[in-house]
Amino acid sequence: MLLLAAAFLVAFVLLLYMVSPLISPKPLALPGAHVVVTGGSSGIGKCVAIECYKQGAFITLVARNEVVLCISVDLSQDYNHVENVIKQAQEKLGPVDMLVNCAGMSIPGKFEDLEVSSFERLMSINYLGSVYPSRAVITTMKERRVGRIVFVSSQAGQVGLFGYTAYSPSKFALRGLAEALQMEVKPYNVYVTVAYPPDTDTPGFAEENKTKPLETRLISETTSVCKPEQVAKQIVKDAIQGNFNSSLGSDGYMLSSLTCGMAPVTSITEGLQQVVTMGLFRIIALFYLGSFDNIVRRCMVQRAKSEGADKTA
Ligand SMILES: NC(=O)c1ccc[n+]([C@@H]2O[C@H](COP(=O)([O-])OP(=O)(O)OC[C@H]3O[C@@H](n4cnc5c(N)ncnc54)[C@H](OP(=O)(O)O)[C@@H]3O)[C@@H](O)[C@H]2O)c1
């Protein structure tokens, strides 16, 4: 018993020693900063832009539809085009201090029902549409030794769910990009944030709901829908702090701890919390997974019953 306690103590001290070089980044000063928000014409992106504006930043919005000082571009089409857009923005408002990659969309449906083009479309806009603007700002950020890049993923980028075979991979991909990029740019004082919003009441969410399979809807209904302002506030707060992870609410906290893997941490406290909570959260997650499997099975049985009734009628 004594030996076990001593081993635990040694492991704990070793852990502290290992993580002690982690120094939390200096917060980015938003007043006077130039913030570029892709997907800033609607939903979460629009609220992020408003939040940054309220905090004194100069804003460039990038989307296809024009709203305020907005540069119109389809981010998924061509890198050179996106690079020119970022150049235009830098000429007008100076070098980019913070880039929030929010442009994106979801096309839900069963794997076999989704058009092949939907898989390509979602990788283009959700993944490449974040790679292109980030690639266009990164050199200047590294030269200036200042910058923040935010990737807006999704809780569906942490856990694969029924109906999201096209959407989830495009959001999981952002996490891989963010981890690799963070390791490259951290010595240059550039910090990457991945945000995992839950279901959020936006025009994009309303559009998605029109074609959501019943199973996806029932699984989504196990959690509540957030307000875009609430999500945006959290994203901006975490980006300013240079936090790698940005999540909202107790589900978000649990999912982020569970899926931390080899992701960087921004504070010793965050690392210790992950170590301590991981086992318990895994047990809770198993109950969630069981209930989701039940929903899928019940829908299948119901469908089979109504198809049988149709045939006999
Ligand atoms: N709402 C949710 O429940 C939820 C949950 C988790 C994650 N998210 C993610 O959060 C982000 C914002 O979602 P939202 O719900 O706020 O959606 P939204 O209201 O539909 O807004 C999407 C934004 O992306 C822009 N956009 C879409 N395709 C584009 C393209 N090809 N090129 C340039 N801009 C493009 C749209 O502008 P234009 O149409 O003018 O181009 C719009 O400004 C997305 O990445 C989404 O996957 C949303």
mmCIF file of C-alpha atoms and ligand atoms in Angstrom:
data_model
loop_
_atom_site.group_PDB
_atom_site.id
_atom_site.type_symbol
_atom_site.label_atom_id
_atom_site.label_comp_id
_atom_site.label_asym_id
_atom_site.label_seq_id
_atom_site.Cartn_x
_atom_site.Cartn_y
_atom_site.Cartn_z
ATOM 1 C CA MET A 1 0.000 0.000 0.000
ATOM 2 C CA LEU A 2 2.791 2.350 1.024
ATOM 3 C CA LEU A 3 4.708 1.405 -2.110
ATOM 4 C CA LEU A 4 1.669 2.191 -4.271
ATOM 5 C CA ALA A 5 1.235 5.588 -2.630
ATOM 6 C CA ALA A 6 4.933 6.367 -3.137
ATOM 7 C CA ALA A 7 4.735 5.317 -6.812
ATOM 8 C CA PHE A 8 1.690 7.512 -7.273
ATOM 9 C CA LEU A 9 3.485 10.460 -5.664
ATOM 10 C CA VAL A 10 6.575 9.968 -7.849
ATOM 11 C CA ALA A 11 4.384 9.735 -10.967
ATOM 12 C CA PHE A 12 2.535 12.887 -9.955
ATOM 13 C CA VAL A 13 5.752 14.839 -9.357
ATOM 14 C CA LEU A 14 7.179 13.546 -12.654
ATOM 15 C CA LEU A 15 4.052 14.653 -14.428
ATOM 16 C CA LEU A 16 4.283 18.115 -12.914
ATOM 17 C CA TYR A 17 7.948 18.251 -13.918
ATOM 18 C CA MET A 18 7.106 17.244 -17.479
ATOM 19 C CA VAL A 19 4.387 19.815 -17.892
ATOM 20 C CA SER A 20 6.089 22.613 -15.986
ATOM 21 C CA PRO A 21 7.730 24.162 -19.107
ATOM 22 C CA LEU A 22 4.249 24.816 -20.372
ATOM 23 C CA ILE A 23 3.728 28.478 -19.978
ATOM 24 C CA SER A 24 0.284 29.786 -20.757
ATOM 25 C CA PRO A 25 0.413 32.153 -23.759
ATOM 26 C CA LYS A 26 0.156 35.884 -23.267
ATOM 27 C CA PRO A 27 -3.433 36.923 -24.141
ATOM 28 C CA LEU A 28 -3.875 38.664 -27.498
ATOM 29 C CA ALA A 29 -4.918 42.309 -27.165
ATOM 30 C CA LEU A 30 -8.085 42.601 -29.244
ATOM 31 C CA PRO A 31 -8.515 46.429 -29.270
ATOM 32 C CA GLY A 32 -6.986 47.635 -32.551
ATOM 33 C CA ALA A 33 -6.299 44.089 -33.784
ATOM 34 C CA HIS A 34 -7.253 42.961 -37.284
ATOM 35 C CA VAL A 35 -9.562 39.944 -37.159
ATOM 36 C CA VAL A 36 -10.589 38.053 -40.299
ATOM 37 C CA VAL A 37 -13.707 35.902 -39.958
ATOM 38 C CA THR A 38 -14.610 33.491 -42.731
ATOM 39 C CA GLY A 39 -18.295 32.625 -42.831
ATOM 40 C CA GLY A 40 -18.892 35.979 -41.144
ATOM 41 C CA SER A 41 -22.108 36.731 -43.042
ATOM 42 C CA SER A 42 -24.271 34.425 -40.916
ATOM 43 C CA GLY A 43 -24.685 32.362 -37.739
ATOM 44 C CA ILE A 44 -21.713 31.683 -35.469
ATOM 45 C CA GLY A 45 -19.232 33.556 -37.710
ATOM 46 C CA LYS A 46 -21.391 36.674 -37.692
ATOM 47 C CA CYS A 47 -21.609 36.571 -33.875
ATOM 48 C CA VAL A 48 -17.824 36.050 -33.604
ATOM 49 C CA ALA A 49 -17.324 39.146 -35.781
ATOM 50 C CA ILE A 50 -19.745 41.191 -33.652
ATOM 51 C CA GLU A 51 -18.058 40.020 -30.423
ATOM 52 C CA CYS A 52 -14.589 40.958 -31.740
ATOM 53 C CA TYR A 53 -15.907 44.309 -32.988
ATOM 54 C CA LYS A 54 -17.409 45.011 -29.530
ATOM 55 C CA GLN A 55 -13.997 44.317 -28.026
ATOM 56 C CA GLY A 56 -12.382 46.928 -30.292
ATOM 57 C CA ALA A 57 -11.029 44.875 -33.215
ATOM 58 C CA PHE A 58 -11.099 45.808 -36.910
ATOM 59 C CA ILE A 59 -13.000 43.159 -38.811
ATOM 60 C CA THR A 60 -12.829 41.650 -42.287
ATOM 61 C CA LEU A 61 -15.641 39.264 -43.172
ATOM 62 C CA VAL A 62 -15.145 36.652 -45.853
ATOM 63 C CA ALA A 63 -18.145 34.831 -47.295
ATOM 64 C CA ARG A 64 -19.909 34.507 -50.621
ATOM 65 C CA ASN A 65 -22.728 36.958 -49.820
ATOM 66 C CA GLU A 66 -21.765 40.587 -49.190
ATOM 67 C CA VAL A 67 -22.933 42.217 -45.940
ATOM 68 C CA VAL A 68 -20.740 44.909 -44.331
ATOM 69 C CA LEU A 69 -17.017 45.312 -45.161
ATOM 70 C CA CYS A 70 -17.185 41.935 -46.711
ATOM 71 C CA ILE A 71 -14.974 40.324 -49.292
ATOM 72 C CA SER A 72 -16.918 37.945 -51.445
ATOM 73 C CA VAL A 73 -15.217 34.657 -52.268
ATOM 74 C CA ASP A 74 -15.978 30.954 -52.417
ATOM 75 C CA LEU A 75 -13.280 29.671 -50.067
ATOM 76 C CA SER A 76 -13.402 26.121 -51.341
ATOM 77 C CA GLN A 77 -12.481 26.875 -54.952
ATOM 78 C CA ASP A 78 -8.941 28.122 -55.481
ATOM 79 C CA TYR A 79 -5.991 28.904 -53.162
ATOM 80 C CA ASN A 80 -4.609 31.819 -55.239
ATOM 81 C CA HIS A 81 -7.986 33.536 -55.127
ATOM 82 C CA VAL A 82 -8.162 33.233 -51.338
ATOM 83 C CA GLU A 83 -4.574 34.486 -50.984
ATOM 84 C CA ASN A 84 -5.484 37.600 -53.002
ATOM 85 C CA VAL A 85 -8.480 38.198 -50.757
ATOM 86 C CA ILE A 86 -6.281 38.065 -47.648
ATOM 87 C CA LYS A 87 -3.795 40.441 -49.344
ATOM 88 C CA GLN A 88 -6.638 42.892 -50.047
ATOM 89 C CA ALA A 89 -7.743 42.689 -46.410
ATOM 90 C CA GLN A 90 -4.163 43.261 -45.144
ATOM 91 C CA GLU A 91 -3.720 46.275 -47.446
ATOM 92 C CA LYS A 92 -6.896 47.827 -46.013
ATOM 93 C CA LEU A 93 -6.620 46.953 -42.315
ATOM 94 C CA GLY A 94 -3.024 45.826 -41.741
ATOM 95 C CA PRO A 95 -1.619 42.365 -40.971
ATOM 96 C CA VAL A 96 -4.054 39.786 -39.670
ATOM 97 C CA ASP A 97 -3.781 39.221 -35.904
ATOM 98 C CA MET A 98 -6.526 36.649 -35.673
ATOM 99 C CA LEU A 99 -8.151 34.414 -38.295
ATOM 100 C CA VAL A 100 -11.386 32.632 -37.427
ATOM 101 C CA ASN A 101 -12.177 29.865 -39.932
ATOM 102 C CA CYS A 102 -15.924 29.587 -39.485
ATOM 103 C CA ALA A 103 -17.198 29.068 -43.040
ATOM 104 C CA GLY A 104 -18.752 25.658 -43.312
ATOM 105 C CA MET A 105 -21.841 23.584 -43.750
ATOM 106 C CA SER A 106 -23.371 20.192 -43.051
ATOM 107 C CA ILE A 107 -25.117 17.733 -45.357
ATOM 108 C CA PRO A 108 -26.686 15.024 -43.190
ATOM 109 C CA GLY A 109 -27.959 11.714 -44.533
ATOM 110 C CA LYS A 110 -27.387 7.975 -44.458
ATOM 111 C CA PHE A 111 -24.058 6.957 -46.020
ATOM 112 C CA GLU A 112 -25.666 5.165 -48.964
ATOM 113 C CA ASP A 113 -28.205 7.964 -49.549
ATOM 114 C CA LEU A 114 -25.642 10.782 -49.752
ATOM 115 C CA GLU A 115 -24.410 11.827 -53.193
ATOM 116 C CA VAL A 116 -20.684 11.217 -53.684
ATOM 117 C CA SER A 117 -20.406 14.916 -54.546
ATOM 118 C CA SER A 118 -21.557 15.785 -50.981
ATOM 119 C CA PHE A 119 -18.449 14.125 -49.512
ATOM 120 C CA GLU A 120 -16.278 16.173 -51.888
ATOM 121 C CA ARG A 121 -18.199 19.377 -51.221
ATOM 122 C CA LEU A 122 -17.871 19.102 -47.431
ATOM 123 C CA MET A 123 -14.151 18.340 -47.551
ATOM 124 C CA SER A 124 -13.725 21.338 -49.886
ATOM 125 C CA ILE A 125 -15.548 23.888 -47.789
ATOM 126 C CA ASN A 126 -15.064 22.585 -44.224
ATOM 127 C CA TYR A 127 -11.462 21.410 -44.565
ATOM 128 C CA LEU A 128 -9.782 23.096 -47.572
ATOM 129 C CA GLY A 129 -11.852 26.226 -46.920
ATOM 130 C CA SER A 130 -9.948 26.470 -43.601
ATOM 131 C CA VAL A 131 -6.554 25.414 -44.979
ATOM 132 C CA TYR A 132 -6.471 28.127 -47.671
ATOM 133 C CA PRO A 133 -7.010 31.255 -45.503
ATOM 134 C CA SER A 134 -4.710 29.848 -42.773
ATOM 135 C CA ARG A 135 -1.962 29.189 -45.327
ATOM 136 C CA ALA A 136 -2.394 32.748 -46.612
ATOM 137 C CA VAL A 137 -1.891 34.408 -43.182
ATOM 138 C CA ILE A 138 0.638 32.135 -41.495
ATOM 139 C CA THR A 139 3.906 33.542 -42.928
ATOM 140 C CA THR A 140 3.139 37.077 -41.772
ATOM 141 C CA MET A 141 1.995 35.854 -38.365
ATOM 142 C CA LYS A 142 5.258 33.928 -37.901
ATOM 143 C CA GLU A 143 7.332 36.924 -39.030
ATOM 144 C CA ARG A 144 5.507 39.218 -36.602
ATOM 145 C CA ARG A 145 5.670 36.627 -33.800
ATOM 146 C CA VAL A 146 1.975 37.181 -33.094
ATOM 147 C CA GLY A 147 -1.219 35.515 -34.194
ATOM 148 C CA ARG A 148 -4.213 33.365 -33.514
ATOM 149 C CA ILE A 149 -5.822 30.860 -35.861
ATOM 150 C CA VAL A 150 -9.201 29.376 -34.971
ATOM 151 C CA PHE A 151 -10.708 26.334 -36.649
ATOM 152 C CA VAL A 152 -14.424 25.922 -36.038
ATOM 153 C CA SER A 153 -14.962 22.172 -35.930
ATOM 154 C CA SER A 154 -18.038 20.677 -34.211
ATOM 155 C CA GLN A 155 -18.934 18.152 -31.510
ATOM 156 C CA ALA A 156 -19.448 15.947 -34.582
ATOM 157 C CA GLY A 157 -15.698 16.461 -35.083
ATOM 158 C CA GLN A 158 -15.094 14.697 -31.755
ATOM 159 C CA VAL A 159 -17.568 11.851 -32.065
ATOM 160 C CA GLY A 160 -18.915 10.209 -35.220
ATOM 161 C CA LEU A 161 -22.722 10.047 -35.186
ATOM 162 C CA PHE A 162 -25.442 8.509 -37.352
ATOM 163 C CA GLY A 163 -26.087 10.682 -40.420
ATOM 164 C CA TYR A 164 -22.745 12.480 -40.365
ATOM 165 C CA THR A 165 -20.568 10.226 -42.546
ATOM 166 C CA ALA A 166 -19.837 13.178 -44.845
ATOM 167 C CA TYR A 167 -19.763 15.958 -42.223
ATOM 168 C CA SER A 168 -17.832 14.350 -39.335
ATOM 169 C CA PRO A 169 -14.659 13.459 -41.306
ATOM 170 C CA SER A 170 -14.418 17.024 -42.629
ATOM 171 C CA LYS A 171 -14.506 18.310 -39.030
ATOM 172 C CA PHE A 172 -12.216 15.591 -37.588
ATOM 173 C CA ALA A 173 -9.686 16.614 -40.258
ATOM 174 C CA LEU A 174 -9.463 20.099 -38.751
ATOM 175 C CA ARG A 175 -8.229 18.631 -35.481
ATOM 176 C CA GLY A 176 -5.326 16.855 -37.215
ATOM 177 C CA LEU A 177 -4.455 20.019 -39.075
ATOM 178 C CA ALA A 178 -4.617 22.076 -35.877
ATOM 179 C CA GLU A 179 -2.381 19.713 -33.853
ATOM 180 C CA ALA A 180 0.306 19.571 -36.538
ATOM 181 C CA LEU A 181 0.157 23.295 -37.208
ATOM 182 C CA GLN A 182 0.287 24.195 -33.511
ATOM 183 C CA MET A 183 3.556 22.281 -33.117
ATOM 184 C CA GLU A 184 5.037 24.216 -36.048
ATOM 185 C CA VAL A 185 3.970 27.699 -35.017
ATOM 186 C CA LYS A 186 4.119 27.673 -31.210
ATOM 187 C CA PRO A 187 7.788 28.792 -31.116
ATOM 188 C CA TYR A 188 6.688 31.842 -33.134
ATOM 189 C CA ASN A 189 4.099 32.807 -30.525
ATOM 190 C CA VAL A 190 1.252 31.863 -32.848
ATOM 191 C CA TYR A 191 -1.543 29.883 -31.158
ATOM 192 C CA VAL A 192 -4.160 27.620 -32.683
ATOM 193 C CA THR A 193 -7.640 27.011 -31.255
ATOM 194 C CA VAL A 194 -10.082 24.283 -32.282
ATOM 195 C CA ALA A 195 -13.683 25.045 -31.357
ATOM 196 C CA TYR A 196 -16.250 22.259 -30.985
ATOM 197 C CA PRO A 197 -19.671 23.936 -30.911
ATOM 198 C CA PRO A 198 -22.743 21.899 -29.936
ATOM 199 C CA ASP A 199 -25.996 22.262 -31.933
ATOM 200 C CA THR A 200 -26.456 26.013 -32.321
ATOM 201 C CA ASP A 201 -29.485 27.974 -33.443
ATOM 202 C CA THR A 202 -28.284 29.435 -36.776
ATOM 203 C CA PRO A 203 -29.589 29.631 -40.369
ATOM 204 C CA GLY A 204 -27.153 26.812 -41.209
ATOM 205 C CA PHE A 205 -28.615 24.615 -38.449
ATOM 206 C CA ALA A 206 -32.176 25.315 -39.657
ATOM 207 C CA GLU A 207 -31.136 24.292 -43.180
ATOM 208 C CA GLU A 208 -29.489 21.106 -41.904
ATOM 209 C CA ASN A 209 -32.633 20.145 -39.967
ATOM 210 C CA LYS A 210 -34.639 19.982 -43.207
ATOM 211 C CA THR A 211 -32.864 16.801 -44.311
ATOM 212 C CA LYS A 212 -31.692 15.251 -41.015
ATOM 213 C CA PRO A 213 -32.517 11.539 -40.697
ATOM 214 C CA LEU A 214 -34.843 10.721 -37.771
ATOM 215 C CA GLU A 215 -32.002 8.936 -35.929
ATOM 216 C CA THR A 216 -29.725 12.004 -36.154
ATOM 217 C CA ARG A 217 -32.545 14.244 -34.924
ATOM 218 C CA LEU A 218 -33.323 12.003 -31.930
ATOM 219 C CA ILE A 219 -29.636 11.775 -30.986
ATOM 220 C CA SER A 220 -29.272 15.579 -31.317
ATOM 221 C CA GLU A 221 -32.307 16.079 -29.082
ATOM 222 C CA THR A 222 -30.463 14.453 -26.150
ATOM 223 C CA THR A 223 -28.693 17.818 -25.725
ATOM 224 C CA SER A 224 -30.030 21.365 -25.877
ATOM 225 C CA VAL A 225 -29.489 23.890 -28.674
ATOM 226 C CA CYS A 226 -27.193 26.827 -27.879
ATOM 227 C CA LYS A 227 -27.405 30.457 -28.903
ATOM 228 C CA PRO A 228 -24.792 31.560 -31.467
ATOM 229 C CA GLU A 229 -23.839 34.573 -29.309
ATOM 230 C CA GLN A 230 -22.968 32.226 -26.427
ATOM 231 C CA VAL A 231 -20.840 30.006 -28.702
ATOM 232 C CA ALA A 232 -19.113 33.019 -30.273
ATOM 233 C CA LYS A 233 -18.231 34.531 -26.865
ATOM 234 C CA GLN A 234 -16.549 31.285 -25.796
ATOM 235 C CA ILE A 235 -14.622 30.975 -29.080
ATOM 236 C CA VAL A 236 -13.335 34.553 -28.855
ATOM 237 C CA LYS A 237 -12.395 34.129 -25.181
ATOM 238 C CA ASP A 238 -10.446 30.915 -25.845
ATOM 239 C CA ALA A 239 -8.746 32.337 -28.938
ATOM 240 C CA ILE A 240 -7.590 35.433 -27.053
ATOM 241 C CA GLN A 241 -6.179 33.194 -24.286
ATOM 242 C CA GLY A 242 -4.482 30.971 -26.875
ATOM 243 C CA ASN A 243 -6.324 27.862 -25.604
ATOM 244 C CA PHE A 244 -5.991 24.915 -27.979
ATOM 245 C CA ASN A 245 -9.421 23.625 -27.053
ATOM 246 C CA SER A 246 -12.669 25.594 -27.063
ATOM 247 C CA SER A 247 -15.840 23.910 -25.897
ATOM 248 C CA LEU A 248 -19.101 24.879 -24.257
ATOM 249 C CA GLY A 249 -21.161 23.386 -21.427
ATOM 250 C CA SER A 250 -20.753 20.154 -19.474
ATOM 251 C CA ASP A 251 -21.112 17.886 -22.547
ATOM 252 C CA GLY A 252 -18.480 19.945 -24.337
ATOM 253 C CA TYR A 253 -16.130 19.734 -21.362
ATOM 254 C CA MET A 254 -16.579 15.972 -21.114
ATOM 255 C CA LEU A 255 -16.085 15.377 -24.842
ATOM 256 C CA SER A 256 -12.960 17.532 -24.932
ATOM 257 C CA SER A 257 -11.402 15.747 -21.944
ATOM 258 C CA LEU A 258 -12.284 12.342 -23.397
ATOM 259 C CA THR A 259 -10.843 13.097 -26.817
ATOM 260 C CA CYS A 260 -7.752 15.041 -25.747
ATOM 261 C CA GLY A 261 -5.386 12.284 -26.967
ATOM 262 C CA MET A 262 -2.033 13.917 -27.784
ATOM 263 C CA ALA A 263 -3.505 17.406 -28.152
ATOM 264 C CA PRO A 264 -1.470 20.235 -26.644
ATOM 265 C CA VAL A 265 -2.573 21.761 -23.345
ATOM 266 C CA THR A 266 -2.298 25.407 -22.508
ATOM 267 C CA SER A 267 -2.084 25.117 -18.747
ATOM 268 C CA ILE A 268 -0.974 22.617 -16.114
ATOM 269 C CA THR A 269 -4.463 22.676 -14.608
ATOM 270 C CA GLU A 270 -6.011 21.638 -17.926
ATOM 271 C CA GLY A 271 -3.597 18.684 -18.248
ATOM 272 C CA LEU A 272 -4.222 17.516 -14.678
ATOM 273 C CA GLN A 273 -7.997 17.780 -15.092
ATOM 274 C CA GLN A 274 -7.799 15.552 -18.170
ATOM 275 C CA VAL A 275 -5.725 12.943 -16.324
ATOM 276 C CA VAL A 276 -8.073 12.853 -13.347
ATOM 277 C CA THR A 277 -11.413 12.861 -15.215
ATOM 278 C CA MET A 278 -10.649 10.572 -18.164
ATOM 279 C CA GLY A 279 -11.753 7.245 -16.583
ATOM 280 C CA LEU A 280 -15.013 8.545 -15.165
ATOM 281 C CA PHE A 281 -15.909 10.319 -18.418
ATOM 282 C CA ARG A 282 -15.274 7.111 -20.376
ATOM 283 C CA ILE A 283 -17.842 5.307 -18.218
ATOM 284 C CA ILE A 284 -20.408 8.068 -18.822
ATOM 285 C CA ALA A 285 -19.595 8.004 -22.566
ATOM 286 C CA LEU A 286 -20.336 4.263 -22.711
ATOM 287 C CA PHE A 287 -23.855 4.954 -21.399
ATOM 288 C CA TYR A 288 -24.359 7.658 -24.042
ATOM 289 C CA LEU A 289 -23.134 5.323 -26.800
ATOM 290 C CA GLY A 290 -25.499 2.604 -25.563
ATOM 291 C CA SER A 291 -28.471 4.985 -25.672
ATOM 292 C CA PHE A 292 -27.535 6.192 -29.188
ATOM 293 C CA ASP A 293 -27.311 2.571 -30.406
ATOM 294 C CA ASN A 294 -30.765 1.989 -28.887
ATOM 295 C CA ILE A 295 -32.211 4.951 -30.790
ATOM 296 C CA VAL A 296 -30.781 3.604 -34.074
ATOM 297 C CA ARG A 297 -32.117 0.096 -33.388
ATOM 298 C CA ARG A 298 -35.601 1.377 -32.437
ATOM 299 C CA CYS A 299 -35.820 3.463 -35.626
ATOM 300 C CA MET A 300 -34.822 0.436 -37.691
ATOM 301 C CA VAL A 301 -37.480 -1.784 -36.072
ATOM 302 C CA GLN A 302 -40.151 0.916 -36.476
ATOM 303 C CA ARG A 303 -39.257 1.400 -40.142
ATOM 304 C CA ALA A 304 -39.368 -2.355 -40.773
ATOM 305 C CA LYS A 305 -42.803 -2.532 -39.073
ATOM 306 C CA SER A 306 -44.283 0.318 -41.125
ATOM 307 C CA GLU A 307 -42.833 -1.136 -44.345
ATOM 308 C CA GLY A 308 -44.412 -4.508 -43.432
ATOM 309 C CA ALA A 309 -47.755 -2.800 -42.750
ATOM 310 C CA ASP A 310 -47.556 -0.992 -46.119
ATOM 311 C CA LYS A 311 -46.982 -4.287 -47.939
ATOM 312 C CA THR A 312 -49.928 -6.043 -46.254
ATOM 313 C CA ALA A 313 -52.238 -3.064 -46.860
HETATM 314 N N1 LIG B 1 -24.952 25.591 -36.110
HETATM 315 C C1 LIG B 1 -24.504 24.485 -35.549
HETATM 316 O O1 LIG B 1 -25.275 23.731 -34.919
HETATM 317 C C2 LIG B 1 -23.048 24.132 -35.632
HETATM 318 C C3 LIG B 1 -22.565 23.173 -34.733
HETATM 319 C C4 LIG B 1 -21.224 22.828 -34.793
HETATM 320 C C5 LIG B 1 -20.396 23.432 -35.733
HETATM 321 N N2 LIG B 1 -20.907 24.343 -36.597
HETATM 322 C C6 LIG B 1 -19.986 24.925 -37.572
HETATM 323 O O2 LIG B 1 -19.941 26.322 -37.370
HETATM 324 C C7 LIG B 1 -19.689 26.976 -38.614
HETATM 325 C C8 LIG B 1 -20.747 28.031 -38.843
HETATM 326 O O3 LIG B 1 -21.993 27.370 -38.912
HETATM 327 P P1 LIG B 1 -23.384 28.156 -38.824
HETATM 328 O O4 LIG B 1 -24.344 27.209 -38.228
HETATM 329 O O5 LIG B 1 -23.173 29.491 -38.242
HETATM 330 O O6 LIG B 1 -23.741 28.224 -40.379
HETATM 331 P P2 LIG B 1 -24.412 29.354 -41.272
HETATM 332 O O7 LIG B 1 -25.364 30.167 -40.506
HETATM 333 O O8 LIG B 1 -24.943 28.629 -42.482
HETATM 334 O O9 LIG B 1 -23.157 30.212 -41.719
HETATM 335 C C9 LIG B 1 -22.195 29.636 -42.562
HETATM 336 C C10 LIG B 1 -21.265 30.703 -43.070
HETATM 337 O O10 LIG B 1 -20.294 30.075 -43.926
HETATM 338 C C11 LIG B 1 -20.248 30.785 -45.154
HETATM 339 N N3 LIG B 1 -19.919 29.874 -46.251
HETATM 340 C C12 LIG B 1 -20.501 28.683 -46.538
HETATM 341 N N4 LIG B 1 -19.940 28.148 -47.636
HETATM 342 C C13 LIG B 1 -18.967 29.016 -48.025
HETATM 343 C C14 LIG B 1 -18.020 29.021 -49.096
HETATM 344 N N5 LIG B 1 -17.967 28.034 -49.991
HETATM 345 N N6 LIG B 1 -17.166 30.068 -49.196
HETATM 346 C C15 LIG B 1 -17.227 31.091 -48.323
HETATM 347 N N7 LIG B 1 -18.095 31.142 -47.293
HETATM 348 C C16 LIG B 1 -18.949 30.112 -47.158
HETATM 349 C C17 LIG B 1 -21.652 31.365 -45.306
HETATM 350 O O11 LIG B 1 -21.640 32.553 -46.078
HETATM 351 P P3 LIG B 1 -22.198 32.656 -47.568
HETATM 352 O O12 LIG B 1 -23.383 31.752 -47.668
HETATM 353 O O13 LIG B 1 -22.460 34.096 -47.708
HETATM 354 O O14 LIG B 1 -21.049 32.187 -48.386
HETATM 355 C C18 LIG B 1 -21.981 31.764 -43.870
HETATM 356 O O15 LIG B 1 -21.421 33.015 -43.569
HETATM 357 C C19 LIG B 1 -19.667 25.884 -39.682
HETATM 358 O O16 LIG B 1 -18.336 25.529 -39.936
HETATM 359 C C20 LIG B 1 -20.412 24.746 -39.013
HETATM 360 O O17 LIG B 1 -20.037 23.494 -39.525
HETATM 361 C C21 LIG B 1 -22.212 24.710 -36.574
#
